[in-house]
Short mmCIF file of C-alpha atoms in Angstrom, two decimals:
data_model
loop_
_atom_site.label_atom_id
_atom_site.label_comp_id
_atom_site.label_asym_id
_atom_site.label_seq_id
_atom_site.Cartn_x
_atom_site.Cartn_y
_atom_site.Cartn_z
CA MET P 1 -1.21 17.19 -16.64
CA SER P 2 -2.06 14.95 -19.54
CA THR P 3 -4.02 16.43 -22.31
CA GLU P 4 -5.04 13.56 -23.99
CA SER P 5 -6.06 11.07 -22.36
CA LEU P 6 -7.13 11.55 -18.29
CA ARG P 7 -4.44 10.13 -16.44
CA ILE P 8 -4.98 8.25 -13.18
CA VAL P 9 -2.48 7.06 -10.80
CA TRP P 10 -3.20 4.73 -7.83
CA ILE P 11 0.04 4.93 -4.88
CA TYR P 12 0.99 2.40 -3.47
CA PRO P 13 -1.69 -0.26 -3.81
CA ASP P 14 0.73 -2.99 -2.21
CA LEU P 15 0.45 -0.54 0.87
CA LEU P 16 -2.31 1.27 1.05
CA SER P 17 -5.68 -1.21 -0.44
CA THR P 18 -7.25 -2.41 2.76
CA TYR P 19 -11.18 -1.77 1.80
CA GLY P 20 -10.31 -2.67 -1.92
CA ASP P 21 -9.79 0.51 -2.88
CA ARG P 22 -8.91 -0.69 -6.59
CA GLY P 23 -12.76 0.21 -6.54
CA ASN P 24 -11.93 3.60 -6.44
CA LEU P 25 -9.84 3.30 -9.46
CA LEU P 26 -12.25 1.78 -11.72
CA ILE P 27 -15.48 3.79 -10.95
CA LEU P 28 -12.99 6.91 -10.69
CA ALA P 29 -12.16 5.36 -14.74
CA ARG P 30 -15.44 4.22 -15.94
CA ARG P 31 -17.07 7.38 -14.86
CA ALA P 32 -14.58 9.38 -17.40
CA ARG P 33 -15.15 6.80 -19.76
CA GLN P 34 -18.90 7.35 -19.43
CA ARG P 35 -18.41 11.54 -20.39
CA GLY P 36 -16.16 9.96 -23.39
CA MET P 37 -12.74 10.65 -21.91
CA PRO P 38 -9.53 8.17 -22.49
CA VAL P 39 -8.66 6.82 -19.44
CA GLU P 40 -5.39 5.60 -18.62
CA THR P 41 -4.35 4.04 -15.25
CA LEU P 42 -1.22 3.10 -13.89
CA GLU P 43 -0.64 1.40 -10.35
CA VAL P 44 2.74 2.84 -8.38
CA ARG P 45 4.00 0.26 -6.11
CA SER P 46 5.86 1.48 -3.13
CA ASP P 47 9.30 1.07 -3.97
CA GLN P 48 8.74 2.85 -7.20
CA ARG P 49 9.17 6.56 -7.92
CA LEU P 50 5.81 8.49 -8.46
CA PRO P 51 5.27 9.62 -12.02
CA ALA P 52 6.03 13.00 -12.65
CA THR P 53 2.68 14.00 -14.64
CA ALA P 54 -1.32 13.29 -13.78
CA ASP P 55 -4.28 14.26 -13.46
CA ILE P 56 -5.83 12.71 -10.71
CA TYR P 57 -3.29 10.86 -8.17
CA LEU P 58 -5.22 8.04 -5.86
CA ILE P 59 -4.27 7.09 -2.24
CA GLY P 60 -6.28 4.60 -0.49
CA GLY P 61 -6.53 3.78 3.37
CA GLY P 62 -3.85 1.39 5.26
CA GLU P 63 -3.35 -0.41 8.17
CA ASP P 64 -0.90 1.58 10.42
CA GLY P 65 2.56 -0.38 9.80
CA PRO P 66 1.90 0.28 6.06
CA GLN P 67 0.08 4.25 6.72
CA ALA P 68 3.17 5.01 8.19
CA LEU P 69 5.46 3.56 5.83
CA GLY P 70 3.60 5.28 2.94
CA ALA P 71 4.07 8.40 4.51
CA GLN P 72 7.69 8.02 5.06
CA ARG P 73 8.24 6.22 1.23
CA LEU P 74 5.77 9.64 -0.42
CA LEU P 75 7.96 12.39 1.73
CA ALA P 76 10.81 10.99 1.03
CA ASP P 77 10.02 10.83 -3.23
CA GLY P 78 7.87 14.64 -3.21
CA GLY P 79 6.00 13.21 -5.77
CA LEU P 80 3.33 14.29 -4.49
CA HIS P 81 4.29 17.48 -3.36
CA ARG P 82 5.42 18.23 -6.98
CA ALA P 83 2.15 16.81 -8.63
CA VAL P 84 0.29 19.26 -6.50
CA ALA P 85 2.38 22.28 -7.44
CA GLN P 86 1.62 21.63 -11.01
CA GLY P 87 -2.24 21.45 -10.63
CA SER P 88 -2.96 17.73 -10.33
CA VAL P 89 -5.54 15.90 -7.67
CA VAL P 90 -4.83 14.40 -5.04
CA PHE P 91 -7.96 12.01 -4.15
CA GLY P 92 -7.53 10.52 -0.04
CA VAL P 93 -9.47 7.90 1.49
CA CYS P 94 -8.98 6.70 4.87
CA ALA P 95 -5.73 6.60 6.01
CA GLY P 96 -4.77 8.61 2.39
CA TYR P 97 -6.51 11.28 3.58
CA GLN P 98 -4.89 11.25 6.95
CA LEU P 99 -1.82 11.03 5.22
CA LEU P 100 -2.36 14.25 3.35
CA GLY P 101 -2.83 16.22 6.80
CA THR P 102 -0.21 17.28 8.83
CA SER P 103 0.11 14.67 11.33
CA PHE P 104 -1.66 10.99 12.54
CA PHE P 105 -1.32 8.34 14.87
CA ALA P 106 -0.50 5.23 14.06
CA LYS P 107 1.08 2.19 16.55
CA GLY P 108 0.32 4.69 19.06
CA THR P 109 2.86 6.70 17.45
CA GLN P 110 2.72 10.32 15.97
CA TYR P 111 3.66 10.35 12.33
CA ARG P 112 4.69 13.76 10.38
CA GLY P 113 2.25 13.88 7.24
CA LEU P 114 2.76 15.11 4.15
CA GLU P 115 1.65 18.62 5.19
CA LEU P 116 -1.43 18.78 1.90
CA LEU P 117 -4.21 19.58 4.31
CA ASP P 118 -4.40 21.77 7.47
CA LEU P 119 -5.48 19.05 9.56
CA ALA P 120 -4.61 16.54 11.17
CA SER P 121 -5.09 13.20 12.26
CA ASP P 122 -5.47 11.18 15.88
CA ARG P 123 -7.58 8.25 17.32
CA GLY P 124 -11.36 8.67 17.91
CA PRO P 125 -12.56 6.83 21.85
CA THR P 126 -14.13 4.16 19.72
CA ARG P 127 -14.54 2.77 16.23
CA ALA P 128 -17.10 4.99 14.03
CA VAL P 129 -18.93 2.14 11.74
CA GLY P 130 -22.12 2.50 10.24
CA GLU P 131 -24.38 4.77 8.26
CA LEU P 132 -23.31 8.31 7.61
CA ALA P 133 -25.39 10.47 5.93
CA GLY P 134 -24.96 14.93 5.58
CA GLU P 135 -25.24 18.25 4.12
CA VAL P 136 -22.54 18.93 1.82
CA ASP P 137 -21.10 22.69 2.21
CA PRO P 138 -23.16 24.50 -0.32
CA ARG P 139 -20.25 26.36 -1.95
CA LEU P 140 -19.74 22.58 -3.47
CA GLY P 141 -23.22 22.86 -5.69
CA ILE P 142 -23.12 18.92 -4.33
CA PRO P 143 -25.96 17.71 -2.96
CA TYR P 144 -27.01 15.42 0.10
CA LEU P 145 -23.53 13.42 0.78
CA THR P 146 -24.60 9.27 2.32
CA GLY P 147 -22.29 6.42 2.56
CA PHE P 148 -20.97 4.29 5.13
CA GLU P 149 -17.52 4.90 7.75
CA ASN P 150 -15.34 2.52 9.13
CA HIS P 151 -12.52 4.61 10.87
CA GLY P 152 -10.61 4.83 14.31
CA GLY P 153 -9.28 7.94 13.25
CA ARG P 154 -10.75 11.61 14.20
CA THR P 155 -9.73 14.32 12.20
CA ARG P 156 -8.96 18.16 13.19
CA LEU P 157 -9.09 20.71 10.60
CA GLY P 158 -7.24 23.76 11.05
CA PRO P 159 -8.29 27.48 11.39
CA GLY P 160 -8.71 28.20 7.18
CA VAL P 161 -10.42 25.00 6.32
CA ALA P 162 -14.03 23.87 5.93
CA PRO P 163 -15.61 20.63 6.79
CA LEU P 164 -17.27 19.02 3.79
CA ALA P 165 -20.39 18.18 5.56
CA ARG P 166 -22.38 18.75 8.71
CA VAL P 167 -22.85 15.60 9.49
CA SER P 168 -26.84 14.29 10.43
CA ALA P 169 -25.95 10.44 10.91
CA GLY P 170 -23.06 8.84 12.07
CA VAL P 171 -19.82 10.22 13.72
CA GLY P 172 -18.13 11.90 11.01
CA ASN P 173 -14.86 13.37 12.65
CA ASP P 174 -16.23 14.60 15.89
CA GLY P 175 -19.85 14.10 15.25
CA GLN P 176 -20.36 17.52 13.48
CA THR P 177 -18.39 17.12 10.52
#
């Protein structure tokens, strides 16, 4: 990991940026700068290899075809696995989160995920769209979570995985977590 500046890599913005995921990159960089940290951001397209060192790797959302292609290219590259092994943080949003698990559905087919997290995603009975709120796992020391959800996927956590929060409003993974 970098010692001179916080290095944030945005993975495959050409494939995985359905809902303006550049905003996640911008806000991570801005908040670090507000805390006096120098920041370097790097956008890595899907035809490029991931850099060997960075502090945060950001993966955004994507439609089915780009999500499947992104998984194929990330598995072939192997860079994200090396990053995790060296202690880098991976921030997955939407399809990016699903890619981190063991499997996900796209285009009506189950695909292999990156297997960095013990979870699997499939399709829900309906699309979950609306306000979302929940009590965060107290071990994280984070206050009540609020936001907006817009997803068709549902995620099943492996036996050793704890959910981020317990849903009090909205759908989340399953109406409970």
